[in-house]
Amino acid sequence: MLIDSHCHLDASEFDLDRDQVIAKIVASEVGGCVIPAVVASNWGSVAKLAHQMPGGAYTLGIHPLFVRNSHDTDLIDLEKTIDTAMHDPRFVGVGEIGLDYFEPDHDRDRQWLFFQAQLKLAKAFDLPVIMHVRRSQDMILKGLRQFKPRSAIAHAFNGSDQQAAMFIEQNCCLGFGGAMTFMRALQIRRLARELGLEHLVLETDAPDISPEWLHPARNDSSHLPAIANCLAQLRGDDVVHIANQTSANCRRVLPRLGLLL
Ligand SMILES: [Zn+2]
């Protein structure tokens, strides 16, 4: 069984045919999907969606590119919402949180404030975090070292060897998906080939980061088996072994998911 550790199935791109997409995922080898929230207004929809599909799970948080339009009080609401969600077996962590230093016009100070506050919440509830890391590896690592959440996923990992080692040292798994299917993605493909398999999780980031054969069309979790095949080929490994190990990694790094699946 495969687990998609990162899919935004609540995104508006799926509004017209979400039920058919879910049916396609359920019919595939993908037995689990983690749906991270990005902003307070979608906390309810990710929870509802996770309950609508077998193997559905969700996380709650505020994405760095949404902090500008979030209120400071959303952090207080997040604490209350997490407190309630702790009773929901499909709730598995805090996310999607992080720092995005790629977009120049996004307020870095405010991103850092929200990232810190959410790491603190994760620590208080003993929950793992799912992180968006874009041109911000070193600051993300600083936050992890300071607040020490129990474990984390660095989604769509795109850092150096040294940064990968430092994330792993902080109990992180690194997310690999569509990006590694592109021949020109030399660094990501090399990391996917050389890092210890026990540190990798698979993801689609649907509807984004379409694999090469799909690009630029919409991505969804039913493409994860083909993405797993790509990883197997890169590593010269058996795809069943890849599926079992990356799913085990997902359960380890997201312990509540381990109780669910
Ligand atoms: Zn995401």
PDB file of C-alpha atoms and ligand atoms in Angstrom:
ATOM      1  CA  MET A   1       0.000   0.000   0.000  1.00  0.00           C
ATOM      2  CA  LEU A   2       1.120   3.518  -0.792  1.00  0.00           C
ATOM      3  CA  ILE A   3       0.488   6.649   1.261  1.00  0.00           C
ATOM      4  CA  ASP A   4       0.279  10.096  -0.303  1.00  0.00           C
ATOM      5  CA  SER A   5       1.773  12.234   2.474  1.00  0.00           C
ATOM      6  CA  HIS A   6       0.693  15.517   0.897  1.00  0.00           C
ATOM      7  CA  CYS A   7      -2.368  16.156  -1.252  1.00  0.00           C
ATOM      8  CA  HIS A   8      -4.635  19.214  -1.385  1.00  0.00           C
ATOM      9  CA  LEU A   9      -7.788  17.399  -2.387  1.00  0.00           C
ATOM     10  CA  ASP A  10      -9.886  20.289  -1.081  1.00  0.00           C
ATOM     11  CA  ALA A  11      -8.387  22.657  -3.709  1.00  0.00           C
ATOM     12  CA  SER A  12     -10.849  24.332  -6.051  1.00  0.00           C
ATOM     13  CA  GLU A  13      -9.231  22.526  -9.014  1.00  0.00           C
ATOM     14  CA  PHE A  14     -11.185  19.440  -7.860  1.00  0.00           C
ATOM     15  CA  ASP A  15     -14.541  21.164  -7.371  1.00  0.00           C
ATOM     16  CA  LEU A  16     -16.089  19.834 -10.568  1.00  0.00           C
ATOM     17  CA  ASP A  17     -15.142  16.161 -10.255  1.00  0.00           C
ATOM     18  CA  ARG A  18     -13.893  15.524  -6.703  1.00  0.00           C
ATOM     19  CA  ASP A  19     -16.029  12.390  -6.251  1.00  0.00           C
ATOM     20  CA  GLN A  20     -14.645  10.818  -9.426  1.00  0.00           C
ATOM     21  CA  VAL A  21     -11.086  11.682  -8.372  1.00  0.00           C
ATOM     22  CA  ILE A  22     -11.658  10.059  -4.963  1.00  0.00           C
ATOM     23  CA  ALA A  23     -13.086   6.952  -6.681  1.00  0.00           C
ATOM     24  CA  LYS A  24      -9.980   6.793  -8.893  1.00  0.00           C
ATOM     25  CA  ILE A  25      -7.670   7.083  -5.846  1.00  0.00           C
ATOM     26  CA  VAL A  26      -9.612   4.428  -3.924  1.00  0.00           C
ATOM     27  CA  ALA A  27      -9.323   2.064  -6.924  1.00  0.00           C
ATOM     28  CA  SER A  28      -5.528   2.595  -7.050  1.00  0.00           C
ATOM     29  CA  GLU A  29      -2.817   1.164  -4.768  1.00  0.00           C
ATOM     30  CA  VAL A  30      -2.976   4.341  -2.691  1.00  0.00           C
ATOM     31  CA  GLY A  31      -4.476   3.409   0.660  1.00  0.00           C
ATOM     32  CA  GLY A  32      -3.854   6.637   2.537  1.00  0.00           C
ATOM     33  CA  CYS A  33      -3.953  10.364   1.776  1.00  0.00           C
ATOM     34  CA  VAL A  34      -2.904  13.172   4.091  1.00  0.00           C
ATOM     35  CA  ILE A  35      -4.734  16.418   3.327  1.00  0.00           C
ATOM     36  CA  PRO A  36      -2.964  19.422   4.897  1.00  0.00           C
ATOM     37  CA  ALA A  37      -4.922  22.593   5.618  1.00  0.00           C
ATOM     38  CA  VAL A  38      -3.491  25.924   4.471  1.00  0.00           C
ATOM     39  CA  VAL A  39      -5.700  28.610   6.048  1.00  0.00           C
ATOM     40  CA  ALA A  40      -8.342  28.888   8.782  1.00  0.00           C
ATOM     41  CA  SER A  41     -11.190  28.939   6.263  1.00  0.00           C
ATOM     42  CA  ASN A  42     -10.334  25.433   5.000  1.00  0.00           C
ATOM     43  CA  TRP A  43      -9.870  23.646   8.351  1.00  0.00           C
ATOM     44  CA  GLY A  44     -13.472  22.427   8.215  1.00  0.00           C
ATOM     45  CA  SER A  45     -13.272  21.258   4.605  1.00  0.00           C
ATOM     46  CA  VAL A  46     -10.082  19.206   4.997  1.00  0.00           C
ATOM     47  CA  ALA A  47     -11.543  17.466   8.059  1.00  0.00           C
ATOM     48  CA  LYS A  48     -14.786  16.697   6.236  1.00  0.00           C
ATOM     49  CA  LEU A  49     -12.972  15.439   3.162  1.00  0.00           C
ATOM     50  CA  ALA A  50     -10.664  13.173   5.180  1.00  0.00           C
ATOM     51  CA  HIS A  51     -13.775  11.500   6.598  1.00  0.00           C
ATOM     52  CA  GLN A  52     -15.252  11.032   3.121  1.00  0.00           C
ATOM     53  CA  MET A  53     -12.545   8.715   1.820  1.00  0.00           C
ATOM     54  CA  PRO A  54     -11.059   5.466   3.116  1.00  0.00           C
ATOM     55  CA  GLY A  55      -7.558   6.188   4.403  1.00  0.00           C
ATOM     56  CA  GLY A  56      -8.219   9.928   4.501  1.00  0.00           C
ATOM     57  CA  ALA A  57      -6.365  11.975   7.125  1.00  0.00           C
ATOM     58  CA  TYR A  58      -5.765  15.691   7.671  1.00  0.00           C
ATOM     59  CA  THR A  59      -3.565  18.238   9.412  1.00  0.00           C
ATOM     60  CA  LEU A  60      -4.457  21.731  10.628  1.00  0.00           C
ATOM     61  CA  GLY A  61      -2.362  24.845  10.200  1.00  0.00           C
ATOM     62  CA  ILE A  62      -1.652  28.081   8.353  1.00  0.00           C
ATOM     63  CA  HIS A  63       0.581  27.983   5.242  1.00  0.00           C
ATOM     64  CA  PRO A  64       3.304  30.663   4.967  1.00  0.00           C
ATOM     65  CA  LEU A  65       1.777  32.136   1.814  1.00  0.00           C
ATOM     66  CA  PHE A  66      -1.528  32.596   3.666  1.00  0.00           C
ATOM     67  CA  VAL A  67      -0.207  34.372   6.763  1.00  0.00           C
ATOM     68  CA  ARG A  68      -0.555  37.785   5.172  1.00  0.00           C
ATOM     69  CA  ASN A  69      -4.325  37.371   4.988  1.00  0.00           C
ATOM     70  CA  SER A  70      -4.625  35.598   8.333  1.00  0.00           C
ATOM     71  CA  HIS A  71      -5.499  37.309  11.612  1.00  0.00           C
ATOM     72  CA  ASP A  72      -3.347  36.959  14.708  1.00  0.00           C
ATOM     73  CA  THR A  73      -6.433  35.533  16.417  1.00  0.00           C
ATOM     74  CA  ASP A  74      -6.414  32.637  13.910  1.00  0.00           C
ATOM     75  CA  LEU A  75      -3.559  31.218  15.996  1.00  0.00           C
ATOM     76  CA  ILE A  76      -5.818  31.175  19.066  1.00  0.00           C
ATOM     77  CA  ASP A  77      -8.558  29.544  16.981  1.00  0.00           C
ATOM     78  CA  LEU A  78      -6.005  27.006  15.727  1.00  0.00           C
ATOM     79  CA  GLU A  79      -5.189  25.974  19.284  1.00  0.00           C
ATOM     80  CA  LYS A  80      -8.892  25.480  20.068  1.00  0.00           C
ATOM     81  CA  THR A  81      -9.524  23.619  16.799  1.00  0.00           C
ATOM     82  CA  ILE A  82      -6.559  21.303  17.421  1.00  0.00           C
ATOM     83  CA  ASP A  83      -7.709  20.688  20.975  1.00  0.00           C
ATOM     84  CA  THR A  84     -11.075  19.474  19.620  1.00  0.00           C
ATOM     85  CA  ALA A  85      -9.479  17.565  16.728  1.00  0.00           C
ATOM     86  CA  MET A  86      -7.356  15.539  19.173  1.00  0.00           C
ATOM     87  CA  HIS A  87     -10.508  13.423  19.599  1.00  0.00           C
ATOM     88  CA  ASP A  88     -10.690  12.768  15.860  1.00  0.00           C
ATOM     89  CA  PRO A  89      -8.605   9.747  14.761  1.00  0.00           C
ATOM     90  CA  ARG A  90      -8.261  11.235  11.265  1.00  0.00           C
ATOM     91  CA  PHE A  91      -6.450  14.302  12.567  1.00  0.00           C
ATOM     92  CA  VAL A  92      -2.715  13.554  12.375  1.00  0.00           C
ATOM     93  CA  GLY A  93      -0.667  16.730  12.889  1.00  0.00           C
ATOM     94  CA  VAL A  94       0.050  20.427  12.434  1.00  0.00           C
ATOM     95  CA  GLY A  95       0.432  21.699   8.874  1.00  0.00           C
ATOM     96  CA  GLU A  96       0.944  22.994   6.387  1.00  0.00           C
ATOM     97  CA  ILE A  97       3.304  25.417   8.114  1.00  0.00           C
ATOM     98  CA  GLY A  98       6.686  26.797   7.138  1.00  0.00           C
ATOM     99  CA  LEU A  99       8.526  29.612   5.402  1.00  0.00           C
ATOM    100  CA  ASP A 100       8.469  30.661   1.749  1.00  0.00           C
ATOM    101  CA  TYR A 101      11.287  33.045   0.903  1.00  0.00           C
ATOM    102  CA  PHE A 102      10.856  32.587  -2.848  1.00  0.00           C
ATOM    103  CA  GLU A 103       8.052  35.119  -3.238  1.00  0.00           C
ATOM    104  CA  PRO A 104       9.754  38.472  -2.528  1.00  0.00           C
ATOM    105  CA  ASP A 105       6.631  40.381  -1.498  1.00  0.00           C
ATOM    106  CA  HIS A 106       5.609  38.072   1.333  1.00  0.00           C
ATOM    107  CA  ASP A 107       6.325  39.397   4.805  1.00  0.00           C
ATOM    108  CA  ARG A 108       9.137  37.296   6.243  1.00  0.00           C
ATOM    109  CA  ASP A 109       8.718  38.561   9.790  1.00  0.00           C
ATOM    110  CA  ARG A 110       5.055  37.608   9.822  1.00  0.00           C
ATOM    111  CA  GLN A 111       5.830  34.189   8.312  1.00  0.00           C
ATOM    112  CA  TRP A 112       8.394  33.582  11.048  1.00  0.00           C
ATOM    113  CA  LEU A 113       5.920  34.662  13.743  1.00  0.00           C
ATOM    114  CA  PHE A 114       3.276  32.210  12.495  1.00  0.00           C
ATOM    115  CA  PHE A 115       5.820  29.421  11.969  1.00  0.00           C
ATOM    116  CA  GLN A 116       7.157  29.770  15.517  1.00  0.00           C
ATOM    117  CA  ALA A 117       3.691  29.945  17.064  1.00  0.00           C
ATOM    118  CA  GLN A 118       2.611  26.779  15.233  1.00  0.00           C
ATOM    119  CA  LEU A 119       5.779  24.890  16.159  1.00  0.00           C
ATOM    120  CA  LYS A 120       5.053  25.810  19.758  1.00  0.00           C
ATOM    121  CA  LEU A 121       1.514  24.417  19.393  1.00  0.00           C
ATOM    122  CA  ALA A 122       2.833  21.194  17.865  1.00  0.00           C
ATOM    123  CA  LYS A 123       5.203  20.792  20.784  1.00  0.00           C
ATOM    124  CA  ALA A 124       2.458  21.496  23.333  1.00  0.00           C
ATOM    125  CA  PHE A 125       0.164  18.854  21.787  1.00  0.00           C
ATOM    126  CA  ASP A 126       3.054  16.472  21.045  1.00  0.00           C
ATOM    127  CA  LEU A 127       2.110  16.469  17.346  1.00  0.00           C
ATOM    128  CA  PRO A 128       4.281  16.181  14.222  1.00  0.00           C
ATOM    129  CA  VAL A 129       4.432  18.997  11.655  1.00  0.00           C
ATOM    130  CA  ILE A 130       4.180  19.059   7.870  1.00  0.00           C
ATOM    131  CA  MET A 131       6.333  21.821   6.470  1.00  0.00           C
ATOM    132  CA  HIS A 132       6.562  23.949   3.339  1.00  0.00           C
ATOM    133  CA  VAL A 133      10.236  24.819   2.865  1.00  0.00           C
ATOM    134  CA  ARG A 134      11.125  27.147  -0.007  1.00  0.00           C
ATOM    135  CA  ARG A 135      14.459  28.963  -0.064  1.00  0.00           C
ATOM    136  CA  SER A 136      14.255  28.844   3.729  1.00  0.00           C
ATOM    137  CA  GLN A 137      15.979  25.607   4.786  1.00  0.00           C
ATOM    138  CA  ASP A 138      18.275  27.208   7.343  1.00  0.00           C
ATOM    139  CA  MET A 139      15.557  29.228   9.092  1.00  0.00           C
ATOM    140  CA  ILE A 140      13.265  26.178   9.154  1.00  0.00           C
ATOM    141  CA  LEU A 141      16.073  24.195  10.794  1.00  0.00           C
ATOM    142  CA  LYS A 142      16.528  26.992  13.316  1.00  0.00           C
ATOM    143  CA  GLY A 143      12.835  26.734  14.223  1.00  0.00           C
ATOM    144  CA  LEU A 144      13.003  22.932  14.539  1.00  0.00           C
ATOM    145  CA  ARG A 145      16.044  23.129  16.809  1.00  0.00           C
ATOM    146  CA  GLN A 146      14.405  25.769  18.961  1.00  0.00           C
ATOM    147  CA  PHE A 147      10.966  24.194  19.396  1.00  0.00           C
ATOM    148  CA  LYS A 148      11.765  20.507  18.901  1.00  0.00           C
ATOM    149  CA  PRO A 149       8.505  19.074  17.597  1.00  0.00           C
ATOM    150  CA  ARG A 150       8.476  15.262  17.971  1.00  0.00           C
ATOM    151  CA  SER A 151       8.844  14.689  14.202  1.00  0.00           C
ATOM    152  CA  ALA A 152       8.228  16.383  10.869  1.00  0.00           C
ATOM    153  CA  ILE A 153       7.935  16.066   7.111  1.00  0.00           C
ATOM    154  CA  ALA A 154       9.835  18.528   4.902  1.00  0.00           C
ATOM    155  CA  HIS A 155       7.446  18.391   1.971  1.00  0.00           C
ATOM    156  CA  ALA A 156       8.749  18.653  -1.635  1.00  0.00           C
ATOM    157  CA  PHE A 157      12.317  18.589  -0.371  1.00  0.00           C
ATOM    158  CA  ASN A 158      14.744  20.579  -2.481  1.00  0.00           C
ATOM    159  CA  GLY A 159      17.869  21.263  -0.437  1.00  0.00           C
ATOM    160  CA  SER A 160      21.511  20.268  -0.343  1.00  0.00           C
ATOM    161  CA  ASP A 161      23.025  17.027   0.985  1.00  0.00           C
ATOM    162  CA  GLN A 162      24.108  18.842   4.108  1.00  0.00           C
ATOM    163  CA  GLN A 163      20.646  20.304   4.693  1.00  0.00           C
ATOM    164  CA  ALA A 164      19.056  16.877   4.131  1.00  0.00           C
ATOM    165  CA  ALA A 165      21.335  15.443   6.824  1.00  0.00           C
ATOM    166  CA  MET A 166      20.386  18.233   9.235  1.00  0.00           C
ATOM    167  CA  PHE A 167      16.651  17.726   8.640  1.00  0.00           C
ATOM    168  CA  ILE A 168      17.053  14.005   9.262  1.00  0.00           C
ATOM    169  CA  GLU A 169      18.896  14.803  12.491  1.00  0.00           C
ATOM    170  CA  GLN A 170      15.778  16.736  13.604  1.00  0.00           C
ATOM    171  CA  ASN A 171      13.505  13.675  13.149  1.00  0.00           C
ATOM    172  CA  CYS A 172      12.303  14.722   9.705  1.00  0.00           C
ATOM    173  CA  CYS A 173      11.278  12.640   6.764  1.00  0.00           C
ATOM    174  CA  LEU A 174      11.809  14.255   3.369  1.00  0.00           C
ATOM    175  CA  GLY A 175       8.955  14.340   0.849  1.00  0.00           C
ATOM    176  CA  PHE A 176       9.619  13.322  -2.759  1.00  0.00           C
ATOM    177  CA  GLY A 177       7.106  13.466  -5.596  1.00  0.00           C
ATOM    178  CA  GLY A 178       6.584  14.726  -9.121  1.00  0.00           C
ATOM    179  CA  ALA A 179       9.737  16.866  -9.172  1.00  0.00           C
ATOM    180  CA  MET A 180      12.022  13.793  -9.166  1.00  0.00           C
ATOM    181  CA  THR A 181      10.369  12.478 -12.350  1.00  0.00           C
ATOM    182  CA  PHE A 182      11.985  15.249 -14.421  1.00  0.00           C
ATOM    183  CA  MET A 183      15.318  14.257 -15.984  1.00  0.00           C
ATOM    184  CA  ARG A 184      16.683  17.771 -15.483  1.00  0.00           C
ATOM    185  CA  ALA A 185      16.051  17.691 -11.709  1.00  0.00           C
ATOM    186  CA  LEU A 186      19.563  16.358 -11.155  1.00  0.00           C
ATOM    187  CA  GLN A 187      19.979  17.318  -7.507  1.00  0.00           C
ATOM    188  CA  ILE A 188      16.540  16.041  -6.397  1.00  0.00           C
ATOM    189  CA  ARG A 189      17.033  12.783  -8.342  1.00  0.00           C
ATOM    190  CA  ARG A 190      20.446  12.263  -6.789  1.00  0.00           C
ATOM    191  CA  LEU A 191      19.068  12.823  -3.281  1.00  0.00           C
ATOM    192  CA  ALA A 192      16.174  10.449  -3.991  1.00  0.00           C
ATOM    193  CA  ARG A 193      18.704   7.829  -5.091  1.00  0.00           C
ATOM    194  CA  GLU A 194      21.291   8.275  -2.341  1.00  0.00           C
ATOM    195  CA  LEU A 195      19.450   9.125   0.892  1.00  0.00           C
ATOM    196  CA  GLY A 196      18.537   6.298   3.236  1.00  0.00           C
ATOM    197  CA  LEU A 197      15.119   4.954   2.226  1.00  0.00           C
ATOM    198  CA  GLU A 198      13.996   5.078   5.868  1.00  0.00           C
ATOM    199  CA  HIS A 199      14.015   8.903   5.609  1.00  0.00           C
ATOM    200  CA  LEU A 200      11.807   9.277   2.526  1.00  0.00           C
ATOM    201  CA  VAL A 201       8.057   9.696   2.138  1.00  0.00           C
ATOM    202  CA  LEU A 202       6.145   9.905  -1.126  1.00  0.00           C
ATOM    203  CA  GLU A 203       3.762  12.696  -2.041  1.00  0.00           C
ATOM    204  CA  THR A 204       1.898  14.208  -4.984  1.00  0.00           C
ATOM    205  CA  ASP A 205       1.219  17.757  -3.693  1.00  0.00           C
ATOM    206  CA  ALA A 206      -1.907  17.442  -5.874  1.00  0.00           C
ATOM    207  CA  PRO A 207      -3.157  19.408  -7.729  1.00  0.00           C
ATOM    208  CA  ASP A 208       0.387  20.812  -8.166  1.00  0.00           C
ATOM    209  CA  ILE A 209       3.855  19.353  -8.983  1.00  0.00           C
ATOM    210  CA  SER A 210       2.593  17.087 -11.780  1.00  0.00           C
ATOM    211  CA  PRO A 211       5.004  14.329 -12.787  1.00  0.00           C
ATOM    212  CA  GLU A 212       6.749  14.713 -16.134  1.00  0.00           C
ATOM    213  CA  TRP A 213       4.299  12.508 -18.068  1.00  0.00           C
ATOM    214  CA  LEU A 214       1.331  14.557 -16.850  1.00  0.00           C
ATOM    215  CA  HIS A 215       2.789  18.057 -16.841  1.00  0.00           C
ATOM    216  CA  PRO A 216       1.225  20.619 -16.959  1.00  0.00           C
ATOM    217  CA  ALA A 217      -2.116  18.866 -16.358  1.00  0.00           C
ATOM    218  CA  ARG A 218      -3.674  18.591 -12.901  1.00  0.00           C
ATOM    219  CA  ASN A 219      -2.074  16.088 -10.551  1.00  0.00           C
ATOM    220  CA  ASP A 220      -3.920  13.747  -8.174  1.00  0.00           C
ATOM    221  CA  SER A 221      -3.013  10.928  -5.772  1.00  0.00           C
ATOM    222  CA  SER A 222      -3.818   8.153  -8.266  1.00  0.00           C
ATOM    223  CA  HIS A 223      -0.481   9.040  -9.945  1.00  0.00           C
ATOM    224  CA  LEU A 224       1.461   8.085  -6.824  1.00  0.00           C
ATOM    225  CA  PRO A 225       2.081   4.452  -7.920  1.00  0.00           C
ATOM    226  CA  ALA A 226       3.847   5.736 -11.067  1.00  0.00           C
ATOM    227  CA  ILE A 227       5.844   8.188  -8.930  1.00  0.00           C
ATOM    228  CA  ALA A 228       6.808   5.280  -6.638  1.00  0.00           C
ATOM    229  CA  ASN A 229       7.945   3.383  -9.757  1.00  0.00           C
ATOM    230  CA  CYS A 230      10.178   6.288 -10.675  1.00  0.00           C
ATOM    231  CA  LEU A 231      11.784   6.180  -7.215  1.00  0.00           C
ATOM    232  CA  ALA A 232      12.226   2.398  -7.519  1.00  0.00           C
ATOM    233  CA  GLN A 233      13.978   2.825 -10.873  1.00  0.00           C
ATOM    234  CA  LEU A 234      16.217   5.597  -9.574  1.00  0.00           C
ATOM    235  CA  ARG A 235      17.291   3.429  -6.638  1.00  0.00           C
ATOM    236  CA  GLY A 236      17.390   0.131  -8.509  1.00  0.00           C
ATOM    237  CA  ASP A 237      14.983  -1.186  -5.902  1.00  0.00           C
ATOM    238  CA  ASP A 238      11.772  -3.184  -5.970  1.00  0.00           C
ATOM    239  CA  VAL A 239       8.633  -1.015  -6.036  1.00  0.00           C
ATOM    240  CA  VAL A 240       6.887  -3.156  -3.404  1.00  0.00           C
ATOM    241  CA  HIS A 241       9.808  -2.561  -1.066  1.00  0.00           C
ATOM    242  CA  ILE A 242       9.654   1.166  -1.822  1.00  0.00           C
ATOM    243  CA  ALA A 243       5.899   1.208  -1.098  1.00  0.00           C
ATOM    244  CA  ASN A 244       6.212  -0.716   2.171  1.00  0.00           C
ATOM    245  CA  GLN A 245       9.145   1.284   3.488  1.00  0.00           C
ATOM    246  CA  THR A 246       7.826   4.761   2.569  1.00  0.00           C
ATOM    247  CA  SER A 247       4.424   3.880   4.072  1.00  0.00           C
ATOM    248  CA  ALA A 248       6.123   2.666   7.256  1.00  0.00           C
ATOM    249  CA  ASN A 249       8.079   5.938   7.347  1.00  0.00           C
ATOM    250  CA  CYS A 250       4.840   7.901   7.043  1.00  0.00           C
ATOM    251  CA  ARG A 251       3.318   6.001   9.979  1.00  0.00           C
ATOM    252  CA  ARG A 252       6.452   6.525  12.048  1.00  0.00           C
ATOM    253  CA  VAL A 253       6.705  10.248  11.416  1.00  0.00           C
ATOM    254  CA  LEU A 254       2.918  10.758  11.756  1.00  0.00           C
ATOM    255  CA  PRO A 255       2.154   8.428  14.700  1.00  0.00           C
ATOM    256  CA  ARG A 256      -1.590   9.135  14.685  1.00  0.00           C
ATOM    257  CA  LEU A 257      -1.680   8.026  11.036  1.00  0.00           C
ATOM    258  CA  GLY A 258      -0.026   4.818  12.175  1.00  0.00           C
ATOM    259  CA  LEU A 259      -2.996   4.172  14.468  1.00  0.00           C
ATOM    260  CA  LEU A 260      -5.407   4.850  11.601  1.00  0.00           C
ATOM    261  CA  LEU A 261      -3.848   2.848   8.763  1.00  0.00           C
TER     262      LEU A 261
HETATM  263 ZN    ZN B   1       1.046  21.827   0.224  1.00  0.00          ZN
END
